[in-house]
């Protein structure tokens, strides 16, 4: 079981590196557009590029807070980094200013990588308990929540990549295997 646990842990560390790598590429690509273009309503689920990227920050803060509330203290998840304003929901714009959004993203990506390195090998095999945004109590294997956490990022980054492409900006290679 130790080998399987270690393999799961290495997978999440790899996904954390990929997360940082692709977010850096994505934010660099976004900078090729003026702020009004990043904020332009484009018919996406969160409206604009800016709205979609804010949603990712919100989602990461929410999930990281849940992971940090599982009875294990993670130094990487301490402090005010994960704080959300009262009443923040999935569509809340957490950062109106592009510079603030980009800085928060970079800080989150640093914390995510550090967090995966703090995890004990058995952490993905534990049971995760939390209440979802509707207040429904949930319990399932931690590895499912970890996989969802990274998949959620990939899903919405794919949407942003499409929005950028439609705006004439090529992000370049985004494939996970390109990181190897």
PDB file of C-alpha atoms in Angstrom:
ATOM      1  CA  UNK A   1       0.000   0.000   0.000  1.00  0.00           C
ATOM      2  CA  UNK A   2       2.921   2.346   0.686  1.00  0.00           C
ATOM      3  CA  UNK A   3       3.974   2.271  -2.989  1.00  0.00           C
ATOM      4  CA  UNK A   4       0.441   3.141  -4.116  1.00  0.00           C
ATOM      5  CA  UNK A   5       0.226   5.948  -1.551  1.00  0.00           C
ATOM      6  CA  UNK A   6       3.564   7.346  -2.640  1.00  0.00           C
ATOM      7  CA  UNK A   7       2.532   7.161  -6.306  1.00  0.00           C
ATOM      8  CA  UNK A   8      -0.667   9.102  -5.558  1.00  0.00           C
ATOM      9  CA  UNK A   9       1.321  11.710  -3.671  1.00  0.00           C
ATOM     10  CA  UNK A  10       3.845  12.077  -6.505  1.00  0.00           C
ATOM     11  CA  UNK A  11       0.956  12.467  -8.941  1.00  0.00           C
ATOM     12  CA  UNK A  12      -0.481  15.385  -6.959  1.00  0.00           C
ATOM     13  CA  UNK A  13       2.960  16.981  -6.702  1.00  0.00           C
ATOM     14  CA  UNK A  14       3.284  16.671 -10.472  1.00  0.00           C
ATOM     15  CA  UNK A  15      -0.164  18.239 -10.939  1.00  0.00           C
ATOM     16  CA  UNK A  16       0.846  21.098  -8.628  1.00  0.00           C
ATOM     17  CA  UNK A  17       3.932  21.769 -10.791  1.00  0.00           C
ATOM     18  CA  UNK A  18       1.788  21.620 -13.922  1.00  0.00           C
ATOM     19  CA  UNK A  19      -0.720  23.969 -12.308  1.00  0.00           C
ATOM     20  CA  UNK A  20       1.970  26.583 -11.656  1.00  0.00           C
ATOM     21  CA  UNK A  21       3.589  26.164 -15.082  1.00  0.00           C
ATOM     22  CA  UNK A  22       0.327  26.533 -16.980  1.00  0.00           C
ATOM     23  CA  UNK A  23      -0.967  29.399 -14.849  1.00  0.00           C
ATOM     24  CA  UNK A  24       2.245  31.335 -15.529  1.00  0.00           C
ATOM     25  CA  UNK A  25       1.817  30.743 -19.281  1.00  0.00           C
ATOM     26  CA  UNK A  26      -1.869  31.633 -19.133  1.00  0.00           C
ATOM     27  CA  UNK A  27      -1.371  34.863 -17.206  1.00  0.00           C
ATOM     28  CA  UNK A  28       1.508  35.862 -19.502  1.00  0.00           C
ATOM     29  CA  UNK A  29      -0.805  35.301 -22.486  1.00  0.00           C
ATOM     30  CA  UNK A  30      -3.545  37.354 -20.817  1.00  0.00           C
ATOM     31  CA  UNK A  31      -1.152  40.272 -20.516  1.00  0.00           C
ATOM     32  CA  UNK A  32      -1.134  40.546 -24.312  1.00  0.00           C
ATOM     33  CA  UNK A  33      -4.677  41.889 -24.025  1.00  0.00           C
ATOM     34  CA  UNK A  34      -5.650  45.251 -22.575  1.00  0.00           C
ATOM     35  CA  UNK A  35      -7.653  45.130 -19.356  1.00  0.00           C
ATOM     36  CA  UNK A  36     -10.924  45.969 -21.129  1.00  0.00           C
ATOM     37  CA  UNK A  37     -10.469  42.925 -23.378  1.00  0.00           C
ATOM     38  CA  UNK A  38      -9.777  40.645 -20.406  1.00  0.00           C
ATOM     39  CA  UNK A  39     -12.998  41.953 -18.828  1.00  0.00           C
ATOM     40  CA  UNK A  40     -15.089  41.806 -22.017  1.00  0.00           C
ATOM     41  CA  UNK A  41     -18.241  39.667 -21.706  1.00  0.00           C
ATOM     42  CA  UNK A  42     -17.544  36.679 -23.935  1.00  0.00           C
ATOM     43  CA  UNK A  43     -20.466  34.389 -23.121  1.00  0.00           C
ATOM     44  CA  UNK A  44     -18.401  32.063 -20.942  1.00  0.00           C
ATOM     45  CA  UNK A  45     -19.823  30.564 -17.756  1.00  0.00           C
ATOM     46  CA  UNK A  46     -18.107  33.304 -15.730  1.00  0.00           C
ATOM     47  CA  UNK A  47     -18.521  35.871 -18.498  1.00  0.00           C
ATOM     48  CA  UNK A  48     -15.032  37.126 -19.126  1.00  0.00           C
ATOM     49  CA  UNK A  49     -11.442  36.004 -18.930  1.00  0.00           C
ATOM     50  CA  UNK A  50     -11.089  38.098 -15.770  1.00  0.00           C
ATOM     51  CA  UNK A  51     -14.232  36.548 -14.278  1.00  0.00           C
ATOM     52  CA  UNK A  52     -13.089  33.017 -15.105  1.00  0.00           C
ATOM     53  CA  UNK A  53      -9.675  33.560 -13.540  1.00  0.00           C
ATOM     54  CA  UNK A  54     -11.308  35.057 -10.425  1.00  0.00           C
ATOM     55  CA  UNK A  55     -13.485  31.952 -10.197  1.00  0.00           C
ATOM     56  CA  UNK A  56     -10.390  29.758 -10.205  1.00  0.00           C
ATOM     57  CA  UNK A  57      -8.894  31.754  -7.341  1.00  0.00           C
ATOM     58  CA  UNK A  58     -12.179  31.485  -5.424  1.00  0.00           C
ATOM     59  CA  UNK A  59     -12.385  27.734  -6.045  1.00  0.00           C
ATOM     60  CA  UNK A  60      -8.777  27.151  -5.036  1.00  0.00           C
ATOM     61  CA  UNK A  61      -9.237  29.123  -1.806  1.00  0.00           C
ATOM     62  CA  UNK A  62     -12.432  27.249  -0.994  1.00  0.00           C
ATOM     63  CA  UNK A  63     -10.972  23.790  -1.609  1.00  0.00           C
ATOM     64  CA  UNK A  64      -7.647  24.539   0.059  1.00  0.00           C
ATOM     65  CA  UNK A  65      -9.552  25.749   3.125  1.00  0.00           C
ATOM     66  CA  UNK A  66     -11.476  22.479   3.143  1.00  0.00           C
ATOM     67  CA  UNK A  67      -8.254  20.480   2.855  1.00  0.00           C
ATOM     68  CA  UNK A  68      -6.758  22.530   5.657  1.00  0.00           C
ATOM     69  CA  UNK A  69      -9.712  21.701   7.915  1.00  0.00           C
ATOM     70  CA  UNK A  70      -9.158  17.935   7.854  1.00  0.00           C
ATOM     71  CA  UNK A  71      -7.255  17.677  11.131  1.00  0.00           C
ATOM     72  CA  UNK A  72      -3.799  18.141   9.608  1.00  0.00           C
ATOM     73  CA  UNK A  73      -1.960  21.448   9.986  1.00  0.00           C
ATOM     74  CA  UNK A  74      -0.279  22.579   6.769  1.00  0.00           C
ATOM     75  CA  UNK A  75       2.083  25.552   7.077  1.00  0.00           C
ATOM     76  CA  UNK A  76       1.571  26.286   3.374  1.00  0.00           C
ATOM     77  CA  UNK A  77      -2.154  26.850   3.949  1.00  0.00           C
ATOM     78  CA  UNK A  78      -1.843  29.176   6.942  1.00  0.00           C
ATOM     79  CA  UNK A  79      -2.189  32.943   7.071  1.00  0.00           C
ATOM     80  CA  UNK A  80      -4.591  35.107   5.088  1.00  0.00           C
ATOM     81  CA  UNK A  81      -3.937  33.634   1.631  1.00  0.00           C
ATOM     82  CA  UNK A  82      -7.120  31.548   1.610  1.00  0.00           C
ATOM     83  CA  UNK A  83      -9.395  34.190   3.126  1.00  0.00           C
ATOM     84  CA  UNK A  84     -12.553  34.912   1.181  1.00  0.00           C
ATOM     85  CA  UNK A  85     -14.847  37.859   1.823  1.00  0.00           C
ATOM     86  CA  UNK A  86     -18.104  37.073   3.652  1.00  0.00           C
ATOM     87  CA  UNK A  87     -20.721  35.842   1.219  1.00  0.00           C
ATOM     88  CA  UNK A  88     -18.259  35.161  -1.608  1.00  0.00           C
ATOM     89  CA  UNK A  89     -19.748  32.742  -4.137  1.00  0.00           C
ATOM     90  CA  UNK A  90     -18.510  31.037  -7.292  1.00  0.00           C
ATOM     91  CA  UNK A  91     -18.999  34.165  -9.415  1.00  0.00           C
ATOM     92  CA  UNK A  92     -17.578  36.713  -6.969  1.00  0.00           C
ATOM     93  CA  UNK A  93     -14.885  38.989  -8.364  1.00  0.00           C
ATOM     94  CA  UNK A  94     -12.271  38.775  -5.639  1.00  0.00           C
ATOM     95  CA  UNK A  95      -9.764  41.027  -7.382  1.00  0.00           C
ATOM     96  CA  UNK A  96     -10.893  43.923  -9.534  1.00  0.00           C
ATOM     97  CA  UNK A  97      -7.293  44.866 -10.351  1.00  0.00           C
ATOM     98  CA  UNK A  98      -5.378  42.579 -12.701  1.00  0.00           C
ATOM     99  CA  UNK A  99      -2.183  43.006 -10.683  1.00  0.00           C
ATOM    100  CA  UNK A 100      -3.922  41.818  -7.500  1.00  0.00           C
ATOM    101  CA  UNK A 101      -5.428  38.816  -9.270  1.00  0.00           C
ATOM    102  CA  UNK A 102      -2.088  37.817 -10.773  1.00  0.00           C
ATOM    103  CA  UNK A 103      -0.275  38.206  -7.452  1.00  0.00           C
ATOM    104  CA  UNK A 104      -2.875  36.103  -5.616  1.00  0.00           C
ATOM    105  CA  UNK A 105      -2.637  33.411  -8.308  1.00  0.00           C
ATOM    106  CA  UNK A 106       1.161  33.253  -7.964  1.00  0.00           C
ATOM    107  CA  UNK A 107       0.912  33.082  -4.170  1.00  0.00           C
ATOM    108  CA  UNK A 108      -1.687  30.317  -4.391  1.00  0.00           C
ATOM    109  CA  UNK A 109       0.421  28.305  -6.820  1.00  0.00           C
ATOM    110  CA  UNK A 110       3.423  28.560  -4.488  1.00  0.00           C
ATOM    111  CA  UNK A 111       1.247  27.418  -1.576  1.00  0.00           C
ATOM    112  CA  UNK A 112      -0.241  24.530  -3.579  1.00  0.00           C
ATOM    113  CA  UNK A 113       3.194  23.173  -4.434  1.00  0.00           C
ATOM    114  CA  UNK A 114       4.407  23.539  -0.847  1.00  0.00           C
ATOM    115  CA  UNK A 115       1.206  21.919   0.460  1.00  0.00           C
ATOM    116  CA  UNK A 116       1.661  18.824  -1.704  1.00  0.00           C
ATOM    117  CA  UNK A 117       5.193  18.488  -0.330  1.00  0.00           C
ATOM    118  CA  UNK A 118       3.887  18.703   3.248  1.00  0.00           C
ATOM    119  CA  UNK A 119       1.380  15.892   2.708  1.00  0.00           C
ATOM    120  CA  UNK A 120       1.997  12.577   4.390  1.00  0.00           C
ATOM    121  CA  UNK A 121       1.934   9.619   2.015  1.00  0.00           C
ATOM    122  CA  UNK A 122      -1.354   8.386   3.491  1.00  0.00           C
ATOM    123  CA  UNK A 123      -3.129  11.753   3.200  1.00  0.00           C
ATOM    124  CA  UNK A 124      -4.827  10.935  -0.148  1.00  0.00           C
ATOM    125  CA  UNK A 125      -6.205   7.719   1.400  1.00  0.00           C
ATOM    126  CA  UNK A 126      -7.941   9.442   4.301  1.00  0.00           C
ATOM    127  CA  UNK A 127     -11.619  10.384   4.370  1.00  0.00           C
ATOM    128  CA  UNK A 128     -12.492  14.000   3.638  1.00  0.00           C
ATOM    129  CA  UNK A 129     -15.440  15.577   5.437  1.00  0.00           C
ATOM    130  CA  UNK A 130     -16.877  19.022   4.669  1.00  0.00           C
ATOM    131  CA  UNK A 131     -20.070  20.868   3.800  1.00  0.00           C
ATOM    132  CA  UNK A 132     -20.503  21.939   0.185  1.00  0.00           C
ATOM    133  CA  UNK A 133     -21.576  25.484  -0.759  1.00  0.00           C
ATOM    134  CA  UNK A 134     -25.232  24.482  -0.259  1.00  0.00           C
ATOM    135  CA  UNK A 135     -24.491  23.238   3.260  1.00  0.00           C
ATOM    136  CA  UNK A 136     -24.797  19.541   2.367  1.00  0.00           C
ATOM    137  CA  UNK A 137     -22.436  17.386   4.428  1.00  0.00           C
ATOM    138  CA  UNK A 138     -20.074  15.318   2.293  1.00  0.00           C
ATOM    139  CA  UNK A 139     -17.613  12.494   3.030  1.00  0.00           C
ATOM    140  CA  UNK A 140     -15.493  10.664   0.477  1.00  0.00           C
ATOM    141  CA  UNK A 141     -11.910   9.543  -0.085  1.00  0.00           C
ATOM    142  CA  UNK A 142      -9.453  12.443   0.000  1.00  0.00           C
ATOM    143  CA  UNK A 143      -7.958  11.365  -3.331  1.00  0.00           C
ATOM    144  CA  UNK A 144     -11.297  12.065  -5.018  1.00  0.00           C
ATOM    145  CA  UNK A 145     -11.333  15.627  -3.669  1.00  0.00           C
ATOM    146  CA  UNK A 146      -7.672  16.135  -4.607  1.00  0.00           C
ATOM    147  CA  UNK A 147      -8.370  14.914  -8.127  1.00  0.00           C
ATOM    148  CA  UNK A 148     -11.399  17.201  -8.368  1.00  0.00           C
ATOM    149  CA  UNK A 149      -9.315  20.146  -7.142  1.00  0.00           C
ATOM    150  CA  UNK A 150      -6.779  19.793  -9.953  1.00  0.00           C
ATOM    151  CA  UNK A 151      -9.376  18.819 -12.565  1.00  0.00           C
ATOM    152  CA  UNK A 152     -11.457  21.913 -11.748  1.00  0.00           C
ATOM    153  CA  UNK A 153      -8.455  24.103 -12.528  1.00  0.00           C
ATOM    154  CA  UNK A 154      -7.830  22.306 -15.810  1.00  0.00           C
ATOM    155  CA  UNK A 155     -11.471  22.604 -16.837  1.00  0.00           C
ATOM    156  CA  UNK A 156     -11.676  26.368 -16.385  1.00  0.00           C
ATOM    157  CA  UNK A 157      -8.177  27.052 -17.732  1.00  0.00           C
ATOM    158  CA  UNK A 158      -9.336  25.271 -20.877  1.00  0.00           C
ATOM    159  CA  UNK A 159     -12.219  27.719 -21.104  1.00  0.00           C
ATOM    160  CA  UNK A 160      -9.841  30.669 -20.659  1.00  0.00           C
ATOM    161  CA  UNK A 161      -7.536  29.253 -23.326  1.00  0.00           C
ATOM    162  CA  UNK A 162     -10.494  29.146 -25.721  1.00  0.00           C
ATOM    163  CA  UNK A 163     -11.483  32.728 -24.863  1.00  0.00           C
ATOM    164  CA  UNK A 164      -7.908  33.877 -25.460  1.00  0.00           C
ATOM    165  CA  UNK A 165      -7.789  32.045 -28.782  1.00  0.00           C
ATOM    166  CA  UNK A 166     -11.029  33.738 -29.828  1.00  0.00           C
ATOM    167  CA  UNK A 167      -9.407  37.070 -28.903  1.00  0.00           C
ATOM    168  CA  UNK A 168      -6.403  36.266 -31.124  1.00  0.00           C
ATOM    169  CA  UNK A 169      -3.973  35.224 -28.371  1.00  0.00           C
ATOM    170  CA  UNK A 170      -2.183  31.876 -28.633  1.00  0.00           C
ATOM    171  CA  UNK A 171      -1.264  30.431 -25.233  1.00  0.00           C
ATOM    172  CA  UNK A 172       0.985  27.843 -26.831  1.00  0.00           C
ATOM    173  CA  UNK A 173       1.370  24.293 -25.599  1.00  0.00           C
ATOM    174  CA  UNK A 174      -0.880  23.452 -22.664  1.00  0.00           C
ATOM    175  CA  UNK A 175      -0.559  19.671 -22.613  1.00  0.00           C
ATOM    176  CA  UNK A 176       0.258  18.108 -19.262  1.00  0.00           C
ATOM    177  CA  UNK A 177       2.801  15.812 -20.888  1.00  0.00           C
ATOM    178  CA  UNK A 178       4.727  18.853 -22.190  1.00  0.00           C
ATOM    179  CA  UNK A 179       5.865  19.486 -18.627  1.00  0.00           C
ATOM    180  CA  UNK A 180       7.735  16.181 -18.487  1.00  0.00           C
TER     181      UNK A 180
END
